[in-house]
Amino acid sequence: MQKQDKITIIVPCYNEQETVPIFIEAMDRVYEKMKREYGVVMEYLFIDDGSRDKTLQILKESAEKYAHVSFLSFSRNFGKEAAMFAGLEHADGDYVVIIDVDLQDPPELVEEMYTTILNSEYDCVASRRVDRTGESKIRSFFAHSFYKIIRKISHTDIVDGARDFRMMTRQMVDAIVSLREYNRFSKGIFQWVGFQTKWLEFENRNRVAGNTKWSFWGLLLYAIDGIIAFSTAPLLLSSMVGIIFCVIALIMVVVFFVRALIWGDPVSGWPSLVCIICLIAGIQLMCNGITGLYVSKTYSEVKRRPQYIVKTYRPSRDQMKALSENEQKD
Ligand code: UDP
Ligand code: MG
C-alpha cells in the first residue's frame, strides 16, 4: 500500500473561544475533500497560548470529539511566535501548515499548497495578501514602510504582505526548528533558512469572529524586534551619526577660534547653544538606546530561557493509535 502523506495543521490560538469551532468546521471541509482525492491524513495541532477565556475547554472537548484534533496548552501567554515554534517542534507530519484560527487565512488554499509542493520542486508554499482592505491608511503606510526598510537593511528577502500561513516540507521544518534563537522573527527565519518558496496571493479577509490581538503599539514593537533580529544597520547608522557630528564639531572649533582671534569674543548666542546641546544630547541618547536594544536582546539570548512552557499536551486519538500500532510492530 502506498504511504499516506500526513499533514499537520498548526493553529495558534489566544482567546479564540468563538473562532475554534468555526475553524474546525471549515478545515474539516477541506480535509474531507483532500482525504477523498489524495488519500492524505491530517492532524490539527492547536496551540493554546495561555488563553484566559474558554479556548482550552473548547479544545479539550474538540479533542474528545474528533480523532484528528490535538492540542498543547501554555502555562501563560508567550506570544504567537512561541506558539508557532512549539507547533513546529511538536508536529510530526510529512508536511506542516501554519494557519490562523480566525479564517483570515483561507483553509481552501491548503489543497493548492499540497498539490503545488507535490508536483514541483518547491519546499514551501506561502501566502501573501495583495491588499490591506479593512485596515487603516496609517497602519498600511507604516507596514509598507517597515517592509521597505527591513528589505534594504537585512539582506533577507522579507516579502511585503507575507502571512505566516504556509505549507512546508519536513526538511524545511527541521531546518527552522534547528534555529534555537530566543528572539524569533519567523517572517525572517522562513526566508533565512532558504529552500524554494512559491507565493500564492489572496485578497484580505476579515476575521470571522473575535478581535485582533495586535494593537498599533504591539505591531510597532514587533517591527523593531524584526529589524534588531535581522540587521545590525541601526548600529552602523548610530556610529555614522556620531562621526558626522564629531566632524561638524571640529570644523566649528576651528571657525570659532579663528573668528575670536580676528573679531574678539563677544558673549552672545546662548539660545542657539542650548538648542545644539539639546540636539546632541538627544542624538547621544538615541544612539545609546539603539546599542541598548542589541545588548538587551543579547541578554535575553544568553539566558537561554525556553520559548514557552507547556502545561498540557494532548496528542490526537489518531496519533496515539498510530503510535501503539508501531509499538506492536516493533
Ligand atoms: N495569537 C497567539 N498568541 C498571541 C496573539 C495571537 O497565538 O499572543 C494567534 C491568534 O489566536 C490568531 C493568530 O495568532 O490565530 C493571529 O492573531 P490575530 O488574528 O489577532 O492577528 P492579525 O490577524 O490581526 O494580525
Ligand atoms: Mg487575524
CSV table of C-alpha atoms and ligand atoms in Angstrom, one decimal:
chain,number,residue,atom,x,y,z
A,1,MET,CA,0.0,0.0,0.0
A,2,GLN,CA,1.2,3.5,-0.9
A,3,LYS,CA,2.3,5.5,2.1
A,4,GLN,CA,-0.2,8.1,3.2
A,5,ASP,CA,1.1,11.7,3.5
A,6,LYS,CA,0.4,13.2,6.8
A,7,ILE,CA,-0.2,16.9,7.1
A,8,THR,CA,0.0,18.6,10.5
A,9,ILE,CA,-2.0,21.8,10.7
A,10,ILE,CA,-0.6,24.1,13.4
A,11,VAL,CA,-3.1,26.6,14.8
A,12,PRO,CA,-2.0,29.2,17.3
A,13,CYS,CA,-4.9,30.4,19.5
A,14,TYR,CA,-5.1,33.2,22.0
A,15,ASN,CA,-8.6,33.9,23.4
A,16,GLU,CA,-10.3,32.4,20.5
A,17,GLN,CA,-13.4,30.7,22.0
A,18,GLU,CA,-15.7,31.9,19.2
A,19,THR,CA,-13.4,31.0,16.3
A,20,VAL,CA,-12.1,27.5,17.2
A,21,PRO,CA,-15.4,25.6,16.4
A,22,ILE,CA,-15.9,27.7,13.1
A,23,PHE,CA,-12.3,26.9,12.1
A,24,ILE,CA,-12.6,23.1,12.7
A,25,GLU,CA,-15.8,23.1,10.6
A,26,ALA,CA,-14.1,25.0,7.7
A,27,MET,CA,-10.9,23.0,7.9
A,28,ASP,CA,-12.8,19.7,8.0
A,29,ARG,CA,-14.5,20.5,4.7
A,30,VAL,CA,-11.0,20.8,3.1
A,31,TYR,CA,-9.8,17.7,4.9
A,32,GLU,CA,-12.7,15.6,3.7
A,33,LYS,CA,-12.1,16.6,0.1
A,34,MET,CA,-8.3,16.1,0.3
A,35,LYS,CA,-8.8,12.7,2.0
A,36,ARG,CA,-11.1,11.6,-0.8
A,37,GLU,CA,-8.9,13.0,-3.6
A,38,TYR,CA,-5.4,12.4,-2.4
A,39,GLY,CA,-5.7,10.0,0.5
A,40,VAL,CA,-3.9,12.3,2.9
A,41,VAL,CA,-4.3,12.2,6.7
A,42,MET,CA,-4.4,15.4,8.7
A,43,GLU,CA,-3.9,16.3,12.3
A,44,TYR,CA,-4.9,19.7,13.7
A,45,LEU,CA,-2.5,20.8,16.4
A,46,PHE,CA,-4.0,23.7,18.3
A,47,ILE,CA,-1.6,25.8,20.5
A,48,ASP,CA,-3.5,27.4,23.3
A,49,ASP,CA,-1.2,30.4,24.0
A,50,GLY,CA,-2.4,30.9,27.6
A,51,SER,CA,-5.9,32.0,26.8
A,52,ARG,CA,-8.0,33.5,29.5
A,53,ASP,CA,-11.4,32.6,28.0
A,54,LYS,CA,-12.9,29.2,27.3
A,55,THR,CA,-10.5,28.3,24.5
A,56,LEU,CA,-8.8,25.5,26.4
A,57,GLN,CA,-12.1,23.9,27.4
A,58,ILE,CA,-13.3,24.0,23.8
A,59,LEU,CA,-10.0,22.4,22.7
A,60,LYS,CA,-10.4,19.7,25.3
A,61,GLU,CA,-13.9,19.0,24.1
A,62,SER,CA,-12.9,19.0,20.5
A,63,ALA,CA,-10.0,16.6,21.1
A,64,GLU,CA,-12.6,14.3,22.8
A,65,LYS,CA,-15.0,14.6,19.9
A,66,TYR,CA,-12.6,14.5,16.9
A,67,ALA,CA,-9.9,11.8,16.5
A,68,HIS,CA,-7.7,14.2,14.4
A,69,VAL,CA,-7.6,17.1,16.9
A,70,SER,CA,-4.7,17.5,19.3
A,71,PHE,CA,-3.7,20.5,21.4
A,72,LEU,CA,-0.9,21.9,23.5
A,73,SER,CA,-1.5,24.5,26.2
A,74,PHE,CA,1.0,27.0,27.5
A,75,SER,CA,1.3,28.0,31.2
A,76,ARG,CA,0.8,31.6,30.2
A,77,ASN,CA,0.7,33.8,27.1
A,78,PHE,CA,4.0,33.6,25.3
A,79,GLY,CA,3.0,35.2,22.0
A,80,LYS,CA,2.3,33.9,18.5
A,81,GLU,CA,6.0,33.4,17.7
A,82,ALA,CA,6.4,31.0,20.6
A,83,ALA,CA,3.1,29.3,19.7
A,84,MET,CA,4.3,28.7,16.1
A,85,PHE,CA,7.6,27.4,17.3
A,86,ALA,CA,6.0,25.0,19.8
A,87,GLY,CA,3.8,23.8,16.9
A,88,LEU,CA,6.7,23.2,14.6
A,89,GLU,CA,8.6,21.3,17.4
A,90,HIS,CA,5.6,19.0,18.1
A,91,ALA,CA,4.4,18.5,14.5
A,92,ASP,CA,5.2,15.1,13.1
A,93,GLY,CA,3.6,15.4,9.7
A,94,ASP,CA,5.4,15.0,6.3
A,95,TYR,CA,4.1,18.4,5.5
A,96,VAL,CA,3.3,21.1,8.0
A,97,VAL,CA,0.9,24.0,7.7
A,98,ILE,CA,0.7,27.1,9.9
A,99,ILE,CA,-2.6,28.8,9.8
A,100,ASP,CA,-4.5,31.5,11.9
A,101,VAL,CA,-7.7,30.3,13.6
A,102,ASP,CA,-9.7,33.3,12.6
A,103,LEU,CA,-10.2,32.2,9.0
A,104,GLN,CA,-8.3,35.2,7.7
A,105,ASP,CA,-6.1,32.6,6.1
A,106,PRO,CA,-8.4,30.7,3.7
A,107,PRO,CA,-8.2,26.9,4.5
A,108,GLU,CA,-9.2,26.1,0.9
A,109,LEU,CA,-5.7,27.2,-0.1
A,110,VAL,CA,-4.2,24.2,1.7
A,111,GLU,CA,-5.2,22.0,-1.2
A,112,GLU,CA,-3.4,24.1,-3.7
A,113,MET,CA,-0.4,24.3,-1.4
A,114,TYR,CA,-0.3,20.5,-1.2
A,115,THR,CA,-0.7,19.9,-5.0
A,116,THR,CA,1.9,22.5,-5.7
A,117,ILE,CA,4.5,21.0,-3.4
A,118,LEU,CA,3.7,17.5,-4.6
A,119,ASN,CA,4.1,18.4,-8.3
A,120,SER,CA,7.0,20.7,-8.2
A,121,GLU,CA,10.4,21.2,-6.6
A,122,TYR,CA,9.1,23.8,-4.1
A,123,ASP,CA,9.8,23.1,-0.4
A,124,CYS,CA,7.3,25.7,0.8
A,125,VAL,CA,4.1,27.3,-0.5
A,126,ALA,CA,3.5,30.5,1.4
A,127,SER,CA,0.8,33.1,1.1
A,128,ARG,CA,0.7,36.9,0.9
A,129,ARG,CA,-2.2,39.2,0.8
A,130,VAL,CA,-2.3,41.6,-2.1
A,131,ASP,CA,-4.4,44.3,-0.4
A,132,ARG,CA,-5.0,45.6,3.1
A,133,THR,CA,-8.7,46.2,2.9
A,134,GLY,CA,-10.3,46.9,6.3
A,135,GLU,CA,-7.0,48.3,7.7
A,136,SER,CA,-6.5,52.0,8.5
A,137,LYS,CA,-4.4,54.0,5.9
A,138,ILE,CA,-1.8,55.0,8.5
A,139,ARG,CA,-1.3,51.3,9.6
A,140,SER,CA,-0.9,50.3,6.0
A,141,PHE,CA,1.6,53.1,5.4
A,142,PHE,CA,3.7,52.0,8.4
A,143,ALA,CA,3.5,48.4,7.4
A,144,HIS,CA,4.7,49.1,3.8
A,145,SER,CA,7.5,51.4,5.2
A,146,PHE,CA,8.6,48.6,7.6
A,147,TYR,CA,8.9,46.1,4.8
A,148,LYS,CA,10.8,48.6,2.6
A,149,ILE,CA,13.3,49.4,5.3
A,150,ILE,CA,13.9,45.8,6.5
A,151,ARG,CA,14.4,44.5,3.0
A,152,LYS,CA,17.0,47.2,2.4
A,153,ILE,CA,19.0,46.6,5.6
A,154,SER,CA,18.6,43.0,6.4
A,155,HIS,CA,19.9,41.2,3.2
A,156,THR,CA,16.9,38.9,3.8
A,157,ASP,CA,14.0,39.0,1.3
A,158,ILE,CA,11.2,39.6,3.7
A,159,VAL,CA,8.1,39.8,1.4
A,160,ASP,CA,5.6,42.7,1.9
A,161,GLY,CA,2.2,41.3,2.9
A,162,ALA,CA,3.6,37.8,3.7
A,163,ARG,CA,1.4,35.9,6.1
A,164,ASP,CA,2.7,33.2,8.4
A,165,PHE,CA,0.1,30.9,6.6
A,166,ARG,CA,2.2,28.4,4.6
A,167,MET,CA,2.9,24.7,4.0
A,168,MET,CA,6.4,23.4,4.4
A,169,THR,CA,8.2,20.1,3.8
A,170,ARG,CA,9.6,18.1,6.8
A,171,GLN,CA,13.1,19.1,5.7
A,172,MET,CA,12.3,22.8,5.9
A,173,VAL,CA,10.5,22.4,9.2
A,174,ASP,CA,13.6,20.6,10.7
A,175,ALA,CA,15.8,23.5,9.5
A,176,ILE,CA,13.5,26.1,11.1
A,177,VAL,CA,13.4,24.2,14.4
A,178,SER,CA,17.2,23.9,14.4
A,179,LEU,CA,17.4,27.7,14.8
A,180,ARG,CA,17.2,28.0,18.5
A,181,GLU,CA,17.3,31.8,18.9
A,182,TYR,CA,15.1,33.2,21.7
A,183,ASN,CA,14.0,36.4,19.9
A,184,ARG,CA,12.2,34.8,17.0
A,185,PHE,CA,11.0,36.7,14.0
A,186,SER,CA,9.5,34.0,11.9
A,187,LYS,CA,8.9,36.0,8.8
A,188,GLY,CA,12.6,36.5,8.5
A,189,ILE,CA,13.5,32.9,9.7
A,190,PHE,CA,11.3,31.4,7.0
A,191,GLN,CA,13.3,33.3,4.3
A,192,TRP,CA,16.7,32.9,6.1
A,193,VAL,CA,16.7,29.1,6.0
A,194,GLY,CA,16.4,29.2,2.2
A,195,PHE,CA,14.7,26.5,0.2
A,196,GLN,CA,12.3,27.3,-2.7
A,197,THR,CA,9.2,29.2,-1.8
A,198,LYS,CA,6.2,29.7,-4.0
A,199,TRP,CA,3.9,32.6,-3.2
A,200,LEU,CA,0.2,32.3,-3.5
A,201,GLU,CA,-1.7,35.6,-3.5
A,202,PHE,CA,-5.1,36.2,-2.0
A,203,GLU,CA,-7.3,39.1,-1.0
A,204,ASN,CA,-7.5,40.2,2.6
A,205,ARG,CA,-10.4,38.9,4.6
A,206,ASN,CA,-11.8,40.0,7.9
A,207,ARG,CA,-11.9,37.7,11.0
A,208,VAL,CA,-14.9,35.5,11.3
A,209,ALA,CA,-15.4,36.4,15.0
A,210,GLY,CA,-13.5,37.8,18.0
A,211,ASN,CA,-10.9,40.7,17.8
A,212,THR,CA,-7.4,41.1,16.6
A,213,LYS,CA,-4.7,40.8,19.4
A,214,TRP,CA,-2.5,43.4,17.8
A,215,SER,CA,-2.5,47.0,18.8
A,216,PHE,CA,-0.6,49.6,16.8
A,217,TRP,CA,1.9,49.8,19.6
A,218,GLY,CA,2.3,46.0,19.6
A,219,LEU,CA,2.9,46.0,15.9
A,220,LEU,CA,5.5,48.7,16.2
A,221,LEU,CA,7.4,46.8,18.8
A,222,TYR,CA,7.2,43.7,16.7
A,223,ALA,CA,8.6,45.6,13.7
A,224,ILE,CA,11.5,46.9,15.9
A,225,ASP,CA,12.2,43.3,17.1
A,226,GLY,CA,12.3,42.2,13.4
A,227,ILE,CA,14.8,44.8,12.5
A,228,ILE,CA,17.0,44.1,15.5
A,229,ALA,CA,16.8,40.3,14.8
A,230,PHE,CA,17.8,40.6,11.2
A,231,SER,CA,20.0,43.6,10.8
A,232,THR,CA,22.8,45.5,12.6
A,233,ALA,CA,22.4,48.5,10.3
A,234,PRO,CA,21.0,50.7,13.1
A,235,LEU,CA,24.3,50.3,15.0
A,236,LEU,CA,26.2,51.4,11.9
A,237,LEU,CA,23.8,54.3,11.4
A,238,SER,CA,24.3,55.5,15.0
A,239,SER,CA,28.1,55.3,14.6
A,240,MET,CA,27.9,57.3,11.4
A,241,VAL,CA,25.8,60.0,13.0
A,242,GLY,CA,28.4,60.1,15.8
A,243,ILE,CA,31.2,60.6,13.3
A,244,ILE,CA,29.3,63.2,11.3
A,245,PHE,CA,28.7,65.3,14.5
A,246,CYS,CA,32.4,65.0,15.6
A,247,VAL,CA,33.5,66.3,12.2
A,248,ILE,CA,30.9,69.2,12.4
A,249,ALA,CA,32.2,70.0,16.0
A,250,LEU,CA,35.8,70.1,14.9
A,251,ILE,CA,35.0,72.4,12.0
A,252,MET,CA,33.1,74.6,14.4
A,253,VAL,CA,36.0,74.8,16.8
A,254,VAL,CA,38.3,76.0,14.1
A,255,VAL,CA,35.8,78.5,12.7
A,256,PHE,CA,35.1,80.0,16.2
A,257,PHE,CA,38.8,80.1,17.1
A,258,VAL,CA,39.7,82.0,14.0
A,259,ARG,CA,36.7,84.3,14.4
A,260,ALA,CA,37.7,85.0,18.1
A,261,LEU,CA,41.2,85.8,17.0
A,262,ILE,CA,40.1,88.2,14.3
A,263,TRP,CA,37.0,89.9,15.8
A,264,GLY,CA,37.3,89.2,19.6
A,265,ASP,CA,34.9,87.1,21.6
A,266,PRO,CA,31.5,88.8,22.1
A,267,VAL,CA,29.4,86.8,24.6
A,268,SER,CA,26.1,86.2,22.8
A,269,GLY,CA,24.3,83.4,21.1
A,270,TRP,CA,23.4,81.3,24.2
A,271,PRO,CA,19.9,80.2,22.9
A,272,SER,CA,21.5,78.6,19.9
A,273,LEU,CA,24.0,76.9,22.2
A,274,VAL,CA,21.2,75.4,24.3
A,275,CYS,CA,19.5,74.1,21.2
A,276,ILE,CA,22.7,72.5,19.9
A,277,ILE,CA,23.4,70.9,23.4
A,278,CYS,CA,19.8,69.5,23.5
A,279,LEU,CA,20.1,68.2,19.9
A,280,ILE,CA,23.4,66.5,20.6
A,281,ALA,CA,22.2,65.1,23.9
A,282,GLY,CA,19.1,63.7,22.1
A,283,ILE,CA,21.2,62.0,19.4
A,284,GLN,CA,23.5,60.6,22.0
A,285,LEU,CA,20.6,59.1,24.0
A,286,MET,CA,19.1,57.7,20.8
A,287,CYS,CA,22.4,56.0,19.8
A,288,ASN,CA,22.8,54.7,23.3
A,289,GLY,CA,19.2,53.4,23.1
A,290,ILE,CA,20.0,51.6,19.8
A,291,THR,CA,23.0,49.9,21.3
A,292,GLY,CA,21.0,49.1,24.4
A,293,LEU,CA,18.4,47.3,22.3
A,294,TYR,CA,21.0,45.0,20.9
A,295,VAL,CA,22.5,44.4,24.3
A,296,SER,CA,19.1,43.6,25.8
A,297,LYS,CA,18.4,41.1,23.0
A,298,THR,CA,21.8,39.5,23.6
A,299,TYR,CA,21.0,39.4,27.3
A,300,SER,CA,17.7,37.5,26.7
A,301,GLU,CA,19.6,35.2,24.3
A,302,VAL,CA,22.3,34.3,26.7
A,303,LYS,CA,19.8,33.5,29.5
A,304,ARG,CA,18.7,30.6,27.3
A,305,ARG,CA,15.2,30.5,28.8
A,306,PRO,CA,12.7,28.2,27.0
A,307,GLN,CA,10.5,29.9,24.4
A,308,TYR,CA,7.4,28.5,26.1
A,309,ILE,CA,6.3,26.3,29.0
A,310,VAL,CA,3.8,23.5,28.3
A,311,LYS,CA,1.0,22.9,30.8
A,312,THR,CA,-0.9,20.3,29.0
A,313,TYR,CA,-0.2,18.3,25.8
A,314,ARG,CA,-2.9,16.1,24.4
A,315,PRO,CA,-1.9,14.1,21.3
A,316,SER,CA,-4.8,13.3,19.0
A,317,ARG,CA,-6.5,9.8,19.2
A,318,ASP,CA,-5.3,9.1,15.6
A,319,GLN,CA,-1.7,9.8,16.7
A,320,MET,CA,-1.9,7.6,19.8
A,321,LYS,CA,-3.4,4.8,17.7
A,322,ALA,CA,-0.6,5.1,15.1
A,323,LEU,CA,1.9,5.0,18.0
A,324,SER,CA,0.5,1.9,19.6
A,325,GLU,CA,0.3,0.2,16.1
A,326,ASN,CA,4.0,1.0,15.6
A,327,GLU,CA,4.9,-0.4,19.0
A,328,GLN,CA,3.1,-3.6,18.3
A,329,LYS,CA,5.0,-4.0,15.0
A,330,ASP,CA,8.3,-3.4,16.8
B,1,UDP,N1,-2.2,34.6,18.6
B,1,UDP,C1,-1.5,33.9,19.5
B,1,UDP,N2,-0.9,34.5,20.6
B,1,UDP,C2,-0.9,35.8,20.7
B,1,UDP,C3,-1.6,36.6,19.8
B,1,UDP,C4,-2.3,36.0,18.7
B,1,UDP,O1,-1.4,32.6,19.4
B,1,UDP,O2,-0.3,36.3,21.7
B,1,UDP,C5,-2.9,33.9,17.5
B,1,UDP,C6,-4.4,34.3,17.3
B,1,UDP,O3,-5.2,33.5,18.1
B,1,UDP,C7,-4.6,34.1,15.8
B,1,UDP,C8,-3.2,34.5,15.2
B,1,UDP,O4,-2.3,34.4,16.3
B,1,UDP,O5,-4.8,32.7,15.5
B,1,UDP,C9,-3.3,35.8,14.6
B,1,UDP,O6,-3.7,36.8,15.6
B,1,UDP,P1,-4.7,38.0,15.2
B,1,UDP,O7,-5.8,37.5,14.3
B,1,UDP,O8,-5.1,38.6,16.4
B,1,UDP,O9,-3.7,38.9,14.3
B,1,UDP,P2,-4.0,39.7,13.0
B,1,UDP,O10,-4.6,38.7,12.0
B,1,UDP,O11,-4.9,40.8,13.3
B,1,UDP,O12,-2.6,40.1,12.5
B,2,MG,MG,-6.2,37.6,12.4
